[in-house]
Amino acid sequence: MATTSPTLDQGSPAPARRAPWRRLTLHYVEMVLAMFAGMLVLGGLRALLGLTVAFDAHPGAHYLLMATDMAIGMAAWMRLRRHGWACTLEMCAAMYVPAVLVPLVWADVMSGMAFMTAAHVLMMVAMLAVLLRRRREYHH
């Protein structure tokens, strides 16, 4: 009578099962890098042209411009990597989810710096939600 070893049956996932999660993690890191690239390049260009908005005076507008810079960077990278428009636009939309917090700044319930911190955390969570929602598309 043959028995199977529990360590073989319940051990670490096989490499084939881990590969999709590695791809998702890689895509998430790529999106963060593309966000930074967009923010640095486009934000720098806007600053050079004098098209910036002061963070202290208008944190909401400042954030929306920064989110747009990041979304353009992500969209460019995703399209270069041949992702479809639907997942590209959903990932870009994740950049704007934190805008729901802007009224808290207007009402002096939240400081500009607290808003910016919360906005970045919320943005990263929103990106993760999009990534998990479309995980089958990122496995390839």
XYZ file of C-alpha atoms in Angstrom:
140
model
C 0.000 0.000 0.000
C 1.603 3.228 -1.168
C 1.145 6.474 0.672
C 1.871 9.930 -0.529
C 4.004 12.263 1.434
C 2.115 15.284 2.810
C 5.108 17.466 2.061
C 4.819 16.629 -1.630
C 1.071 17.215 -1.751
C 0.983 20.327 0.450
C 4.431 21.768 -0.194
C 5.240 24.953 -1.996
C 3.373 25.635 -5.228
C 4.833 24.222 -8.395
C 6.752 26.700 -10.559
C 3.937 26.658 -13.125
C 1.465 27.811 -10.458
C 3.811 30.534 -9.160
C 4.576 31.952 -12.617
C 1.267 33.866 -13.023
C 1.787 35.634 -9.683
C 5.318 36.519 -10.689
C 3.958 38.020 -13.907
C 1.350 40.014 -11.965
C 4.016 41.280 -9.581
C 6.268 42.228 -12.482
C 3.419 44.080 -14.184
C 2.633 45.972 -10.964
C 6.282 47.021 -10.633
C 6.331 48.032 -14.315
C 3.268 50.224 -13.750
C 4.876 51.937 -10.757
C 8.050 52.597 -12.770
C 6.015 53.897 -15.720
C 4.121 56.176 -13.314
C 7.371 57.613 -11.995
C 8.728 58.055 -15.513
C 5.581 59.889 -16.591
C 5.634 62.029 -13.477
C 9.297 62.945 -13.902
C 9.300 63.513 -17.660
C 5.917 65.158 -18.129
C 5.964 66.943 -14.786
C 9.437 68.226 -15.570
C 8.312 69.393 -18.993
C 5.290 71.164 -17.497
C 7.546 72.855 -14.938
C 9.911 73.976 -17.688
C 6.978 75.493 -19.556
C 5.624 77.144 -16.410
C 2.432 75.060 -16.474
C 2.529 73.862 -12.891
C 0.099 74.455 -10.064
C 1.445 75.161 -6.588
C 0.758 72.236 -4.262
C 0.249 74.439 -1.191
C -2.356 76.623 -2.897
C -4.190 73.917 -4.855
C -3.399 70.355 -3.694
C -6.331 68.878 -5.628
C -5.353 70.462 -8.942
C -1.713 69.607 -8.314
C -2.687 65.975 -7.721
C -4.844 65.797 -10.855
C -1.983 67.075 -13.004
C 0.384 64.587 -11.403
C -2.154 61.763 -11.873
C -2.440 62.699 -15.543
C 1.342 62.606 -15.947
C 1.422 59.181 -14.307
C -1.525 57.873 -16.350
C 0.098 58.950 -19.621
C 3.317 57.186 -18.634
C 1.427 54.010 -17.745
C -0.710 54.103 -20.883
C 2.342 54.536 -23.091
C 4.085 51.577 -21.455
C 0.990 49.354 -21.518
C 0.314 50.084 -25.186
C 3.992 49.461 -25.992
C 3.601 46.105 -24.254
C 0.487 45.491 -26.407
C -2.099 45.515 -23.622
C -5.666 46.176 -24.719
C -7.370 49.526 -24.404
C -9.834 48.353 -21.749
C -7.210 47.245 -19.226
C -5.027 50.257 -20.101
C -7.842 52.710 -19.445
C -8.866 50.946 -16.224
C -5.310 51.113 -14.934
C -5.144 54.806 -15.836
C -8.491 55.428 -14.133
C -6.973 54.066 -10.921
C -4.812 57.202 -10.845
C -7.921 59.355 -10.443
C -9.728 57.351 -7.729
C -8.104 59.431 -4.953
C -9.758 62.580 -6.335
C -12.766 61.601 -4.195
C -10.724 62.836 -1.218
C -10.312 66.395 -2.559
C -13.523 67.689 -0.892
C -11.983 66.723 2.467
C -9.130 69.117 1.736
C -11.561 71.863 0.698
C -13.487 71.375 3.943
C -10.243 71.528 5.984
C -10.893 68.020 7.290
C -7.629 66.829 5.763
C -4.374 68.708 5.211
C -2.804 68.834 1.772
C 0.046 66.574 2.853
C -2.321 64.053 4.477
C -4.341 64.090 1.254
C -1.259 63.435 -0.864
C -0.220 60.544 1.373
C -3.706 59.014 1.391
C -4.041 59.613 -2.358
C -0.904 57.639 -3.141
C -1.904 54.753 -0.892
C -5.408 54.692 -2.388
C -3.989 54.887 -5.902
C -1.739 51.881 -5.314
C -4.667 49.894 -3.878
C -6.846 50.880 -6.854
C -4.099 49.741 -9.241
C -3.864 46.429 -7.401
C -7.647 46.012 -7.665
C -7.500 46.542 -11.439
C -4.585 44.163 -11.716
C -6.397 41.449 -9.777
C -9.637 42.038 -11.685
C -7.845 41.489 -14.991
C -5.273 38.980 -13.762
C -5.988 36.511 -16.592
C -4.979 39.130 -19.146
C -1.646 39.737 -17.422
C -0.672 36.058 -17.239
C 0.408 36.041 -20.874
